[in-house]
Every structure is written in C-alpha cells, then in structure tokens.
JSON list of C-alpha atoms in Angstrom, two decimals:
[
{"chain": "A", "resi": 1, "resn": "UNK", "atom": "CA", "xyz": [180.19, 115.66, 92.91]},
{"chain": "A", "resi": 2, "resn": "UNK", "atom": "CA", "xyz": [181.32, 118.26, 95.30]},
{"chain": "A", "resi": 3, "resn": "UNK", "atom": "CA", "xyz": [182.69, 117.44, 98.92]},
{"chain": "A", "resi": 4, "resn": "UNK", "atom": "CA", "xyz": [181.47, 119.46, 101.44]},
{"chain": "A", "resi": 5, "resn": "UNK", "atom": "CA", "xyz": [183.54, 119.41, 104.76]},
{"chain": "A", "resi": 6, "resn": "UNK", "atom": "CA", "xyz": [182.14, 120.44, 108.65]},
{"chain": "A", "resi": 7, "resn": "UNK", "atom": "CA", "xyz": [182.45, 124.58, 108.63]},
{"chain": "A", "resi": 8, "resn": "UNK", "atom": "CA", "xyz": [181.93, 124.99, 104.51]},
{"chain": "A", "resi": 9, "resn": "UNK", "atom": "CA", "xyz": [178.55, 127.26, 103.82]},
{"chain": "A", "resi": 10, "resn": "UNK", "atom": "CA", "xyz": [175.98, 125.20, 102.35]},
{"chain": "A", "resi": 11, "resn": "UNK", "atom": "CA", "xyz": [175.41, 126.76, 98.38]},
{"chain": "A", "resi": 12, "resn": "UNK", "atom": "CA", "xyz": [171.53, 128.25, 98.00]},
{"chain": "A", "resi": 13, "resn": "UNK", "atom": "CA", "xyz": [169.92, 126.74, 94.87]},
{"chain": "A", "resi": 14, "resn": "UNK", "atom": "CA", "xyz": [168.11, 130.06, 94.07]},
{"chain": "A", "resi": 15, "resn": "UNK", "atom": "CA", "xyz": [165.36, 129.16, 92.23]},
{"chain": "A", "resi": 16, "resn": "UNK", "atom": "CA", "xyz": [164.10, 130.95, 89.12]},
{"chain": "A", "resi": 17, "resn": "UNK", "atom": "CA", "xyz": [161.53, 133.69, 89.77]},
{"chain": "A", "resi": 18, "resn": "UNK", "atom": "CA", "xyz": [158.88, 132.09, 87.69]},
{"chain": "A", "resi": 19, "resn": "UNK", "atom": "CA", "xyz": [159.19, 129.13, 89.68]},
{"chain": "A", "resi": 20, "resn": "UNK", "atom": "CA", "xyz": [158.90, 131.03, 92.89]},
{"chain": "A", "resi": 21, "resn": "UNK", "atom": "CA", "xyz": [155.85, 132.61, 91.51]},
{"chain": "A", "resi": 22, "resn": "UNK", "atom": "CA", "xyz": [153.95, 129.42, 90.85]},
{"chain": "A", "resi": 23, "resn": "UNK", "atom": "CA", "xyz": [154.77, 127.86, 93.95]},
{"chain": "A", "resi": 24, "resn": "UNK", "atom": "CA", "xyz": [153.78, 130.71, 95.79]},
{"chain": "A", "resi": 25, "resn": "UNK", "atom": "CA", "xyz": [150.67, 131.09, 94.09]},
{"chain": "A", "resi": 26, "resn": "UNK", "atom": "CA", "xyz": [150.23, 126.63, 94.37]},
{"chain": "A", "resi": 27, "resn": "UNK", "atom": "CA", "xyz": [150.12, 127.18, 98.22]},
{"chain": "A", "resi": 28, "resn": "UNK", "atom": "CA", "xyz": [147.86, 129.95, 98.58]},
{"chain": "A", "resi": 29, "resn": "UNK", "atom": "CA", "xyz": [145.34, 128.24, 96.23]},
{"chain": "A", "resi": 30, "resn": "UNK", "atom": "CA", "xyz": [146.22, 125.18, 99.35]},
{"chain": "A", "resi": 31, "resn": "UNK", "atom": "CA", "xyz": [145.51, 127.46, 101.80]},
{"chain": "A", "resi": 32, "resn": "UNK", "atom": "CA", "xyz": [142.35, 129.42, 100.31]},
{"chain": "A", "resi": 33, "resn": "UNK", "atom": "CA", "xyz": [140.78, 125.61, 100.11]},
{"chain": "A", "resi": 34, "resn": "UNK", "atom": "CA", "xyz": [141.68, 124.21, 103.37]},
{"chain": "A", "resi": 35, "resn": "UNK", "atom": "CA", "xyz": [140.49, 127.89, 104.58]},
{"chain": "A", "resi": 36, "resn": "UNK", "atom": "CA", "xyz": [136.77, 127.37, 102.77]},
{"chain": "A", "resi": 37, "resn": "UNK", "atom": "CA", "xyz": [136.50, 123.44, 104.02]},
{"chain": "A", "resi": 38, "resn": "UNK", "atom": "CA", "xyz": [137.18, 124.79, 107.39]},
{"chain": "A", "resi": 39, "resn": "UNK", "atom": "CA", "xyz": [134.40, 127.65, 106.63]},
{"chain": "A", "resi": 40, "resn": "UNK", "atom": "CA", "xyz": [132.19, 125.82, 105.27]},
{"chain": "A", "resi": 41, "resn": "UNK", "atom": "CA", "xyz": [131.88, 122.74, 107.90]},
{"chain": "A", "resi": 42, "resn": "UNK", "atom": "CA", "xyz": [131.28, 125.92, 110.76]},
{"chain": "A", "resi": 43, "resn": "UNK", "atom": "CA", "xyz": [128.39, 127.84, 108.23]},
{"chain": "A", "resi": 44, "resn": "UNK", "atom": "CA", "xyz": [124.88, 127.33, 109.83]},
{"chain": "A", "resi": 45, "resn": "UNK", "atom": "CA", "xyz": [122.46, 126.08, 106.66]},
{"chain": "A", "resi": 46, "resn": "UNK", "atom": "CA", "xyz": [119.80, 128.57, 106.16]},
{"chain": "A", "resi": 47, "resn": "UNK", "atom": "CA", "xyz": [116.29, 127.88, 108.38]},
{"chain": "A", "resi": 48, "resn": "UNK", "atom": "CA", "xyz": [114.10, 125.36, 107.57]},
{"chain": "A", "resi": 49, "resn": "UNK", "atom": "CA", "xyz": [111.00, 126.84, 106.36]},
{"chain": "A", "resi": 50, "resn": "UNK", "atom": "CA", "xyz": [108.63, 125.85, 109.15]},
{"chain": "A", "resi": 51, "resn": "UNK", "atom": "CA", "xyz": [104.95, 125.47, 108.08]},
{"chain": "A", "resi": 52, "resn": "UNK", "atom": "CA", "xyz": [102.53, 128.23, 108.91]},
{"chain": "A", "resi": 53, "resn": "UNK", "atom": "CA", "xyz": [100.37, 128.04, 112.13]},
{"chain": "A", "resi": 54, "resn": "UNK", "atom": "CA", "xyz": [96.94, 129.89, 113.39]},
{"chain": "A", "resi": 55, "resn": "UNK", "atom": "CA", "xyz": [97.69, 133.76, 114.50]},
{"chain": "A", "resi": 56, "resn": "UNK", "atom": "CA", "xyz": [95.86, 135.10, 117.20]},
{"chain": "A", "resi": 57, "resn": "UNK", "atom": "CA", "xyz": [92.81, 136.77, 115.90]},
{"chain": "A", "resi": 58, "resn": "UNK", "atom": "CA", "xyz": [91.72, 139.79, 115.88]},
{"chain": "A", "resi": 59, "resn": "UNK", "atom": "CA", "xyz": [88.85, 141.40, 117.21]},
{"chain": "A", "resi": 60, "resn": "UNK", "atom": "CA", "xyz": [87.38, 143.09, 120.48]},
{"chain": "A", "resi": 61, "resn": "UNK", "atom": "CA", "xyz": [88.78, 142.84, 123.74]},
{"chain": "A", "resi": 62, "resn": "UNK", "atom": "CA", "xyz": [87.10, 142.41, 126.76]},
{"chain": "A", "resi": 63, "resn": "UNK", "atom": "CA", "xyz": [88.73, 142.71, 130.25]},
{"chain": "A", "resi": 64, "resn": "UNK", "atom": "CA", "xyz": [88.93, 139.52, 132.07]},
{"chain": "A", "resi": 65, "resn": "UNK", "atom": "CA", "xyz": [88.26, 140.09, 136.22]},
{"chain": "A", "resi": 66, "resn": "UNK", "atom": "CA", "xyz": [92.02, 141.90, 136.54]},
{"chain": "A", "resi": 67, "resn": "UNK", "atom": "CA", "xyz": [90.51, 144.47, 134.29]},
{"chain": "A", "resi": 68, "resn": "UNK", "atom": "CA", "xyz": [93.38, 143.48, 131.60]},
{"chain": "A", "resi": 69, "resn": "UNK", "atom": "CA", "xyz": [91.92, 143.35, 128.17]},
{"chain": "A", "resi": 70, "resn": "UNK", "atom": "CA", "xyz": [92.10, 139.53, 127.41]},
{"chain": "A", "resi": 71, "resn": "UNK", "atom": "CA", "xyz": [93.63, 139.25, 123.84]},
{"chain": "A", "resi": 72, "resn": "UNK", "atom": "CA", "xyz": [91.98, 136.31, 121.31]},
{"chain": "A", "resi": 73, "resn": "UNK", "atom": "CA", "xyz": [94.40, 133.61, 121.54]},
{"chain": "A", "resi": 74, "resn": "UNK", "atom": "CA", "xyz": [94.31, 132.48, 117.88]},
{"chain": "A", "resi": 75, "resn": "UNK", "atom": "CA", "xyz": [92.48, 132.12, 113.80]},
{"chain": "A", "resi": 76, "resn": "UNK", "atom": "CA", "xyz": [93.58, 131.73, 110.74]},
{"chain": "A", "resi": 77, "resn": "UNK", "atom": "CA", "xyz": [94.06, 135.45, 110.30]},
{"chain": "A", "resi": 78, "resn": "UNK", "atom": "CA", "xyz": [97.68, 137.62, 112.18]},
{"chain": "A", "resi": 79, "resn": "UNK", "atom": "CA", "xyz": [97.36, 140.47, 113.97]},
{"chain": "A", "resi": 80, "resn": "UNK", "atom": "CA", "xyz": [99.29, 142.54, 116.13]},
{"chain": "A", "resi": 81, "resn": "UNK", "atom": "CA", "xyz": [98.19, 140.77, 119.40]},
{"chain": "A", "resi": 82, "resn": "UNK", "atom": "CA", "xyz": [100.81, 138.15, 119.59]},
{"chain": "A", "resi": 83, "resn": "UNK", "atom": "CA", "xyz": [102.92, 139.29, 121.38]},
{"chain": "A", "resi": 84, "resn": "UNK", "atom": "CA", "xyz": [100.22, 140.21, 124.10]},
{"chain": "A", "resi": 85, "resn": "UNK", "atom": "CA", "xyz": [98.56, 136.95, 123.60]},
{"chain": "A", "resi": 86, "resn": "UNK", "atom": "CA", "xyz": [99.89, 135.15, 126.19]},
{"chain": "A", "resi": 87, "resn": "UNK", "atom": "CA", "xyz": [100.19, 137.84, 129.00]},
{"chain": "A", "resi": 88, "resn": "UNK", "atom": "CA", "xyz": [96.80, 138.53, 128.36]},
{"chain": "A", "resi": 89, "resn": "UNK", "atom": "CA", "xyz": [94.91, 135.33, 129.20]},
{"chain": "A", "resi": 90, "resn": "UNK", "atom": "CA", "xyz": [97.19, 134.04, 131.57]},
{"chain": "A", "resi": 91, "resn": "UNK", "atom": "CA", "xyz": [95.76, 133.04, 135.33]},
{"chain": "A", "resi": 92, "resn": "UNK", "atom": "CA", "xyz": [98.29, 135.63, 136.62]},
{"chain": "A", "resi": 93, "resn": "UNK", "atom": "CA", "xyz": [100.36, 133.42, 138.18]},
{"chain": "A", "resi": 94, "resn": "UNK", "atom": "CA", "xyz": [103.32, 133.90, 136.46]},
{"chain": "A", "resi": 95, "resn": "UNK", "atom": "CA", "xyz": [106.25, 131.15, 135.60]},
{"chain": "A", "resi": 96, "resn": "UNK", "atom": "CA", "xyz": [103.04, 128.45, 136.93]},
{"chain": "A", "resi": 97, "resn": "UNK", "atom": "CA", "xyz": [100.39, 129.15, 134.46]},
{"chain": "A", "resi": 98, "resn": "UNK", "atom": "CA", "xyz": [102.67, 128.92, 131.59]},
{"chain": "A", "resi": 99, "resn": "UNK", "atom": "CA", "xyz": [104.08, 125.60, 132.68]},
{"chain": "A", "resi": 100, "resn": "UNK", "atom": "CA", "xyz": [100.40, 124.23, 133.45]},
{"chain": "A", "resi": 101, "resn": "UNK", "atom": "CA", "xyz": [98.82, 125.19, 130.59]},
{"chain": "A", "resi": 102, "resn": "UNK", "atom": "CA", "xyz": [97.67, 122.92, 128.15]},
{"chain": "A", "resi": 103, "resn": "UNK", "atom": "CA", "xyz": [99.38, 122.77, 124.82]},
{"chain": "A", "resi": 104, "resn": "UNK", "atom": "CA", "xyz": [98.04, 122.18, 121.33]},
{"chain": "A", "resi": 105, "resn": "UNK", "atom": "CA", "xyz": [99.61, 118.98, 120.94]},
{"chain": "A", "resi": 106, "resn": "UNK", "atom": "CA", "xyz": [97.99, 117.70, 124.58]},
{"chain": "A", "resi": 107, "resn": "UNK", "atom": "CA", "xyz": [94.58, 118.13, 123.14]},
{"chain": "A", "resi": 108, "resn": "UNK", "atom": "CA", "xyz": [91.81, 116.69, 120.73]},
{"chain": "A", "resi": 109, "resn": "UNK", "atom": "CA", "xyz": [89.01, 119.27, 119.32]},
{"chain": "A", "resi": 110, "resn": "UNK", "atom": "CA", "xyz": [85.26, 118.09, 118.48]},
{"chain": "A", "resi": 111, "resn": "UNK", "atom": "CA", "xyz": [81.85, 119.72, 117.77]},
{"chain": "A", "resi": 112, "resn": "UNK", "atom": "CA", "xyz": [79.44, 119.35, 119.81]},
{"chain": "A", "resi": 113, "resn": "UNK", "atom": "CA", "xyz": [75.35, 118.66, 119.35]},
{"chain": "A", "resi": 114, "resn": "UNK", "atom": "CA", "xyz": [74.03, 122.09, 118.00]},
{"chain": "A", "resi": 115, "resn": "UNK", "atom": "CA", "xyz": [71.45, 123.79, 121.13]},
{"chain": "A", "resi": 116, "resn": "UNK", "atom": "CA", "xyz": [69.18, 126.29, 119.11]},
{"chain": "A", "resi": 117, "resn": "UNK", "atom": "CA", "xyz": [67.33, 128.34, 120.31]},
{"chain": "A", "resi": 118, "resn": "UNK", "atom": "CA", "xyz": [65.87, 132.07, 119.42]},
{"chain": "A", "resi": 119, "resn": "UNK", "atom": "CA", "xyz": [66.85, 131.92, 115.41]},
{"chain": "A", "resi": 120, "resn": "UNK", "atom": "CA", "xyz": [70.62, 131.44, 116.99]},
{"chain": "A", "resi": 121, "resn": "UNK", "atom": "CA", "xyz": [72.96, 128.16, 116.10]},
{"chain": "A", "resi": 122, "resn": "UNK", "atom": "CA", "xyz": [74.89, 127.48, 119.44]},
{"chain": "A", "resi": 123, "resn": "UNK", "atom": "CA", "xyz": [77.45, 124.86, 118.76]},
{"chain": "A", "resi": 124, "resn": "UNK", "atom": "CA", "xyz": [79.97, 123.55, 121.97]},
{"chain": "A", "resi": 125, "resn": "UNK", "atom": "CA", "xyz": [83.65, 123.45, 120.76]},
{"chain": "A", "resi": 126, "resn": "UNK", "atom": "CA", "xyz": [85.36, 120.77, 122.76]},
{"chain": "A", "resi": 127, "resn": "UNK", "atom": "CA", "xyz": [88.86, 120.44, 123.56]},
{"chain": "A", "resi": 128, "resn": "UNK", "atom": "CA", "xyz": [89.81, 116.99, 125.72]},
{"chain": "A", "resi": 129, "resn": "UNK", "atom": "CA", "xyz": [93.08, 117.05, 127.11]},
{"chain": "A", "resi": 130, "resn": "UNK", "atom": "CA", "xyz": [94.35, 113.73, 125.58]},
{"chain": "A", "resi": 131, "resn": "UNK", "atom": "CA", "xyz": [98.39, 114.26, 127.51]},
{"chain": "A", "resi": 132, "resn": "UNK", "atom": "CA", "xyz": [99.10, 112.24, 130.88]},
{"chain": "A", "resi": 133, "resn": "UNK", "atom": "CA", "xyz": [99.24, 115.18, 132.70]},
{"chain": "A", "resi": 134, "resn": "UNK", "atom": "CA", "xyz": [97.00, 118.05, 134.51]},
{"chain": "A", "resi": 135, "resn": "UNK", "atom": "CA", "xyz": [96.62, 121.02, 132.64]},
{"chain": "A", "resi": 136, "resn": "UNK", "atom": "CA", "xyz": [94.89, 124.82, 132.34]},
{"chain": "A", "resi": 137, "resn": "UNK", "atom": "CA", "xyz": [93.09, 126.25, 130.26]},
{"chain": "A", "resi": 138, "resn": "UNK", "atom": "CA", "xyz": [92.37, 129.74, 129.91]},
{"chain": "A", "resi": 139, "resn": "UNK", "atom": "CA", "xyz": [90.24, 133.06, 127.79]},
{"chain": "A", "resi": 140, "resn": "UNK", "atom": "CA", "xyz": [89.18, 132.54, 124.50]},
{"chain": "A", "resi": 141, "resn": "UNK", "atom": "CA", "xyz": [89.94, 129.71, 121.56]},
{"chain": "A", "resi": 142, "resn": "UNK", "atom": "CA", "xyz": [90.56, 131.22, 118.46]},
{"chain": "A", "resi": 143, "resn": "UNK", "atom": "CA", "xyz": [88.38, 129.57, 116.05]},
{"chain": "A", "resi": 144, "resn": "UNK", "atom": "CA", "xyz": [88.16, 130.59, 111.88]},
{"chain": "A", "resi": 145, "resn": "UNK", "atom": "CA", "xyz": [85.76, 128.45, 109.34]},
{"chain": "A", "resi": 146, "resn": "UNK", "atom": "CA", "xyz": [87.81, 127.23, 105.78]},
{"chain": "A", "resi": 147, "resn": "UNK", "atom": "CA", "xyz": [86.40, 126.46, 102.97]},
{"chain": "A", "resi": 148, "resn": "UNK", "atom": "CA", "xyz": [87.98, 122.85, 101.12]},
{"chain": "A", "resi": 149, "resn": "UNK", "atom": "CA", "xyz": [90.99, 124.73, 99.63]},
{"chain": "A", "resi": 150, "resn": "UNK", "atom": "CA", "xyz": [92.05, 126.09, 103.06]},
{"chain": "A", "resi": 151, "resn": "UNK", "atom": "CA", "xyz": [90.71, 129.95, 102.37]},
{"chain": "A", "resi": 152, "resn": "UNK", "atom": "CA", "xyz": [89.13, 131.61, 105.59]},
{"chain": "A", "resi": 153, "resn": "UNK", "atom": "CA", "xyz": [85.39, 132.24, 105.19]},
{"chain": "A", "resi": 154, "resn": "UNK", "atom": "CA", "xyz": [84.21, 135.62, 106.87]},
{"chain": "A", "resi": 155, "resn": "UNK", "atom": "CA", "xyz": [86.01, 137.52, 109.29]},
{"chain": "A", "resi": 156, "resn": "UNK", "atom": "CA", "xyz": [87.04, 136.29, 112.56]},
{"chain": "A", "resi": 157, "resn": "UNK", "atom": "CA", "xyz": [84.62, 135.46, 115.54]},
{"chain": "A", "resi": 158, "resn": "UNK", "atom": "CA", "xyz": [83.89, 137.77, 118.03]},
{"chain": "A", "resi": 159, "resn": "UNK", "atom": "CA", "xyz": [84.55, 136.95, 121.56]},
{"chain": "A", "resi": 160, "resn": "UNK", "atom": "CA", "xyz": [81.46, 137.52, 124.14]},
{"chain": "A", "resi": 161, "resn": "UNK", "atom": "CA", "xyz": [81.57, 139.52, 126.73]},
{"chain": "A", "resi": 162, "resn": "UNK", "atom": "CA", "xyz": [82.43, 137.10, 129.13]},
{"chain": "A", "resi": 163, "resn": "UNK", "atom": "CA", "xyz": [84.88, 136.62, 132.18]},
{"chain": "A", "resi": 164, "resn": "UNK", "atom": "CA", "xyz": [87.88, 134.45, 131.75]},
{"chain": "A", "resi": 165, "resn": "UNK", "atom": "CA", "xyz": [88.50, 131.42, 134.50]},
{"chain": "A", "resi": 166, "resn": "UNK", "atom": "CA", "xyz": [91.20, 128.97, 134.70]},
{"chain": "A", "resi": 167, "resn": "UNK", "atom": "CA", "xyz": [89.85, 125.44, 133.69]},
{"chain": "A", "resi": 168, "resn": "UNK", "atom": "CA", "xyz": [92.32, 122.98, 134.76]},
{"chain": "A", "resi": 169, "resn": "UNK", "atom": "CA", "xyz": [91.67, 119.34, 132.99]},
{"chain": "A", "resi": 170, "resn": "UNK", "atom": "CA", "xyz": [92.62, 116.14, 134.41]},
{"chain": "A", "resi": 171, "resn": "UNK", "atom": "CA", "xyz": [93.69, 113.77, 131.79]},
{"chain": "A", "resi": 172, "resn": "UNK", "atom": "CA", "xyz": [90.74, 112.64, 129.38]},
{"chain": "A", "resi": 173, "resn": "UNK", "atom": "CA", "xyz": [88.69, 116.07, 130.88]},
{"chain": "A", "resi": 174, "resn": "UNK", "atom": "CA", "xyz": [87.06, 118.44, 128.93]},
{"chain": "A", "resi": 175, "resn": "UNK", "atom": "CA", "xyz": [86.50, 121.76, 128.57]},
{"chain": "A", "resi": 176, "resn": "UNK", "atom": "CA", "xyz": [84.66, 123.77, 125.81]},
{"chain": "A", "resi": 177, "resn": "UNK", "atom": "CA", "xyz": [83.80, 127.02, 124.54]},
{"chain": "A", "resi": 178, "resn": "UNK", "atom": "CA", "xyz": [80.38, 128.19, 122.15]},
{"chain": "A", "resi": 179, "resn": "UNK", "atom": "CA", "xyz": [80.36, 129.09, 118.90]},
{"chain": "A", "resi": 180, "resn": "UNK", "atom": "CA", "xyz": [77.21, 131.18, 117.77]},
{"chain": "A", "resi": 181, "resn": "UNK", "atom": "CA", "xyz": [75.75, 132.85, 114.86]},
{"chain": "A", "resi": 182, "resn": "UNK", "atom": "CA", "xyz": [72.46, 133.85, 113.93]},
{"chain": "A", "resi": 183, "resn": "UNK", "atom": "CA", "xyz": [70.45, 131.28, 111.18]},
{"chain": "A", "resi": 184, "resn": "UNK", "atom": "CA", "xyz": [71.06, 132.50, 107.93]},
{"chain": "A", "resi": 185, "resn": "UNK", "atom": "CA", "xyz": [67.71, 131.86, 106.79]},
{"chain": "A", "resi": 186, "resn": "UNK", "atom": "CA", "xyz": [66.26, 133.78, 109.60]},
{"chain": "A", "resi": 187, "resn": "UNK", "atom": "CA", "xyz": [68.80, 136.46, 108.98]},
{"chain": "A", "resi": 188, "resn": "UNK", "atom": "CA", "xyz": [69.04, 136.67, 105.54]},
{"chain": "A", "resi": 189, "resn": "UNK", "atom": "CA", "xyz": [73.02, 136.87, 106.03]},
{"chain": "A", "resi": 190, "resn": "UNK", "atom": "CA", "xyz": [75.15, 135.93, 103.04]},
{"chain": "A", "resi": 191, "resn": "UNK", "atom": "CA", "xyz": [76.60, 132.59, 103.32]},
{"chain": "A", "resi": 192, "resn": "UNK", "atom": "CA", "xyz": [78.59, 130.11, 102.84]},
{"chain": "A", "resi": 193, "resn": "UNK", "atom": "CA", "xyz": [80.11, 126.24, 103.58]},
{"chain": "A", "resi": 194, "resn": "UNK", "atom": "CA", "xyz": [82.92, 125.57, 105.46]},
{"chain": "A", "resi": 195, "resn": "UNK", "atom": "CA", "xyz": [84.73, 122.34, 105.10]},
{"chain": "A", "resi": 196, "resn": "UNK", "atom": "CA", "xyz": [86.64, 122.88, 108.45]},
{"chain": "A", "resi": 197, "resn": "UNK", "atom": "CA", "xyz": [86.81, 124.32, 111.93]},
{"chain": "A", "resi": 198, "resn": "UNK", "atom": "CA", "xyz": [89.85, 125.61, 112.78]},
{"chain": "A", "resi": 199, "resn": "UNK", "atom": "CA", "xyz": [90.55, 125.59, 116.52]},
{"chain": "A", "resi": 200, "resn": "UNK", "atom": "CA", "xyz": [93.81, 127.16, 118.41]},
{"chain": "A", "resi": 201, "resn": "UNK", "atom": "CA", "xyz": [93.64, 126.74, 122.56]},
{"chain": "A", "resi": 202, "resn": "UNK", "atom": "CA", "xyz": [94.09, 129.72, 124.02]},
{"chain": "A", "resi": 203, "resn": "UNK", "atom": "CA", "xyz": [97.39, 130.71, 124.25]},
{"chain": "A", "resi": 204, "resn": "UNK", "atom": "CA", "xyz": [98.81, 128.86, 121.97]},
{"chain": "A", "resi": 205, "resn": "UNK", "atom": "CA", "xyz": [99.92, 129.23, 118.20]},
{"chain": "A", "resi": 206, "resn": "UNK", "atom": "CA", "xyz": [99.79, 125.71, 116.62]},
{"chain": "A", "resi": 207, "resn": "UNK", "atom": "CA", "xyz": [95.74, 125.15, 115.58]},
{"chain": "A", "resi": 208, "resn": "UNK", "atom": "CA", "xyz": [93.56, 122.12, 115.71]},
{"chain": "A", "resi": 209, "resn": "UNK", "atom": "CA", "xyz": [90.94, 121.33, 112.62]},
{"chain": "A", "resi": 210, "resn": "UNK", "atom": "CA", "xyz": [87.27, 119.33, 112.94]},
{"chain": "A", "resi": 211, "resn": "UNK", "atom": "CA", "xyz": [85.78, 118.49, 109.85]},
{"chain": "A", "resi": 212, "resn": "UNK", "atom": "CA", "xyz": [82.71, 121.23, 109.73]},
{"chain": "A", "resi": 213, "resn": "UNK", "atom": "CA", "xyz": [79.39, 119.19, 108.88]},
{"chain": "A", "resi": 214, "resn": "UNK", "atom": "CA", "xyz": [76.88, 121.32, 109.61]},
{"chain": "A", "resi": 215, "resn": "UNK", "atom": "CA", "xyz": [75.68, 123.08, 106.71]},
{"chain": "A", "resi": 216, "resn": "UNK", "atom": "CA", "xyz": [76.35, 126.68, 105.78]},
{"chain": "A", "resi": 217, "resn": "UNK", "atom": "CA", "xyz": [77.38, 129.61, 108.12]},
{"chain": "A", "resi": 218, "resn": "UNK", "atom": "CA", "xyz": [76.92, 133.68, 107.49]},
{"chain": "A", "resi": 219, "resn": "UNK", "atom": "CA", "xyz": [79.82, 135.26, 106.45]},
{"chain": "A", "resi": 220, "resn": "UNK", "atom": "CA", "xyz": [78.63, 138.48, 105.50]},
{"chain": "A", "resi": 221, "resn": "UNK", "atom": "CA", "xyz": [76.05, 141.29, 105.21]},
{"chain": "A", "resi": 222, "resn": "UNK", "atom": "CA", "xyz": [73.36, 141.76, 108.00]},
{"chain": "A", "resi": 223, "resn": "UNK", "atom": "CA", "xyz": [73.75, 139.75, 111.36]},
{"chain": "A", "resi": 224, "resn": "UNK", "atom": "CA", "xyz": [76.75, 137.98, 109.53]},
{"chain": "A", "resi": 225, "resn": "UNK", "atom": "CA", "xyz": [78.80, 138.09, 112.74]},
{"chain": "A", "resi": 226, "resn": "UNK", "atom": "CA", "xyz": [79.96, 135.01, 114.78]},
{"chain": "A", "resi": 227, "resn": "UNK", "atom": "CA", "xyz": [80.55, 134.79, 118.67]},
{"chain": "A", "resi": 228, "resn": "UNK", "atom": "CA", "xyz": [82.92, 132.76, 121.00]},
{"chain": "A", "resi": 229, "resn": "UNK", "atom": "CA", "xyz": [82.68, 132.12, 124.44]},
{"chain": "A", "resi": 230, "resn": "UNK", "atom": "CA", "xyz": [85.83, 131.75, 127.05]},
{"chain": "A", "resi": 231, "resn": "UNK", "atom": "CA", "xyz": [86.04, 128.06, 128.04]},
{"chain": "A", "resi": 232, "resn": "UNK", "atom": "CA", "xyz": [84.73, 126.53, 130.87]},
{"chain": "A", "resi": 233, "resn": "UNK", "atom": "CA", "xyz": [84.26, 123.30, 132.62]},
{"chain": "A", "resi": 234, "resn": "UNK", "atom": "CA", "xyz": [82.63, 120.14, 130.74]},
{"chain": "A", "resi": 235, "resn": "UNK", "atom": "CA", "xyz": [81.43, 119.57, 127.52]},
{"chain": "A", "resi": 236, "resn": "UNK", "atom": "CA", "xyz": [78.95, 122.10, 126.36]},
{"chain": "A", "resi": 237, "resn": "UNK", "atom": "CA", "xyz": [75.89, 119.87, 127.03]}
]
C-alpha cells in the first residue's frame, strides 16, 4: 500500500468512460423522478364535474318600474340571459339586495289550491323561506314542467306583464307567484303530463322540484302557452 506524506498530490482514480456514462445517466433518471414527485404533488386534479342546475329561461321581457327589462330568473332550458339575470331583477340597491336575497337552499316550493276561473287553470307557486334569517325576493321564478324521465314538456312560461316588488320574508313567510294556462279541453291545446314542477327563485341558478299532480298541461298548438306572475306577498290564496 502506498504512503502518502502532507504536500504529496492525491492520485485521481479516473474512471472508465462507460462508467461515467451510466452514472451520469443513474442521476438524471434521480433527478427527472424527484422532479415529477415534486410536479405532481403541486398539479391541480381536473374539476369535479358539478351536476347541472336550472338556466334562466327564456322568453319576453318586461320592464320592471326602473324601466330595465327584468330578465326570467330561471327553467330547465339556457339562454343568453345569465349573465343579466341578476342585474336585472335586483331591488337596485346594489351590494344589499344581493346579500338579502333569498337563496335556493333557504327555501321550500309547494303548489297551491288551483283558482279557476274563465276556462283558465291559475295555480299559486309557493316558496317559504325555511333559513333563520330575513330575506328578499324579487321578479319572476323560473318555472319548466318534466315529464318522469326529466325531459322538459313545452316551451318555457311566459312572464305577465307585471311590475316587479321586493318581497322580503321573515323566517317561515311566504311568498308566491301564478302559474296559468288555458284548459286544454276548452282549448283544444295539445297536451301532456308532467311528473314535476321545476321551480328556480329568482335570481338564482340552483332549482327546486314539487311533484306535479294535477293532471295534464298544454304544451303545444293553439292557446298552448303558459304564464308566470312576479312574486308577491303571501300565499296565493
């Protein structure tokens, strides 16, 4: 063995070029894994799929009293009023409205008794705001009829030409808007029966459903179309 004294240079084992070659290519296979772990553990997973909700609907627009068309506020159908929902029906009052209005998940939805009259079905659609807290309500429900397999029936209501007011609900208040269509045996409207209401407070995106047992409704061909009121005050009766 060789003595090596304080001062002597220390021999370089130079190792074989093959050698080199692996080791080199040993640590950046290290470093490419330790590189993807680190990658990986920062990589957002792709969005949930969240399940679809009531669109506003579409239809006419009437002017509430700022002389602001008042958009429908939701169906089971999408259109291009969206975006304009919310603006739309609003009290005006800005940052306030939106934080006082009543949400989707505050409320309950029933049908009312039916009130006929004049070869017309008037049914009250009642939301109850079922939260611990105050809240608004404002414009037009969106409201669609679907048959048992979840499949709209007819086109979307039409909203009458009335003028939007702020309801505001205490908790366990109501408030409630009318549905009406002309009898289809008086009409002679095609028809058809829904297994479902589906409801969507104004303003909002996420719908209620009410089981619909009250026989068929038109859905097309002469006096086939259905009307909704802006909500107001009470229960309809």
């Amino acid at each position: 063995m060789a003595t090596f004294r304080p001062g002597d240079a220390v021999p370089v084992r130079r190792t074989s070029s093959p050698a080199r070659r692996a080791a080199l290519v040993a640590g950046v296979a290290l470093l490419g894994l330790l590189t993807a772990c680190g990658t990986d553990k920062g990589t957002t997973s792709t969005p949930q799929k969240l399940p679809g909700a009531a669109q506003p609907a579409s239809g006419d627009a009437t002017a509430d009293s700022s002389g602001t068309s008042a958009a429908p506020s939701g169906s089971a159908t999408t259109s291009s009023s969206a975006s304009k929902s919310s603006s739309a029906t609003s009290s005006g009052t800005g940052n306030s409205a939106s934080s006082t209005r009543c949400h989707t998940s505050e409320l309950r939805v029933s049908l009312g008794v039916n009130n006929p009259g004049a070869g017309q079905e008037h049914f009250p659609v009642v939301l109850t705001n079922g939260s611990h807290r105050t809240c608004t309500l404002r414009g037009y429900p969106g409201a669609a009829f679907l048959d048992s397999s979840g499949k709209q029936l007819g086109p979307d209501p039409k909203r009458s030409a009335d003028t939007p007011t702020t309801v505001t609900l205490a908790p366990g208040q109501t408030a409630w808007a009318g549905l009406t269509f002309a009898n289809p045996e008086v009409s002679g409207a095609k028809t058809a029966t829904p297994a479902t209401l589906v409801v969507t407070p104004p303003d909002e995106r996420d719908p209620l459903k009410v089981a619909w047992k009250e026989g068929a409704v038109p859905v097309s061909g002469n006096a086939s179309s259905v009307s909704l009121t802006v909500v107001r005050a009470g229960n309809g009766v």
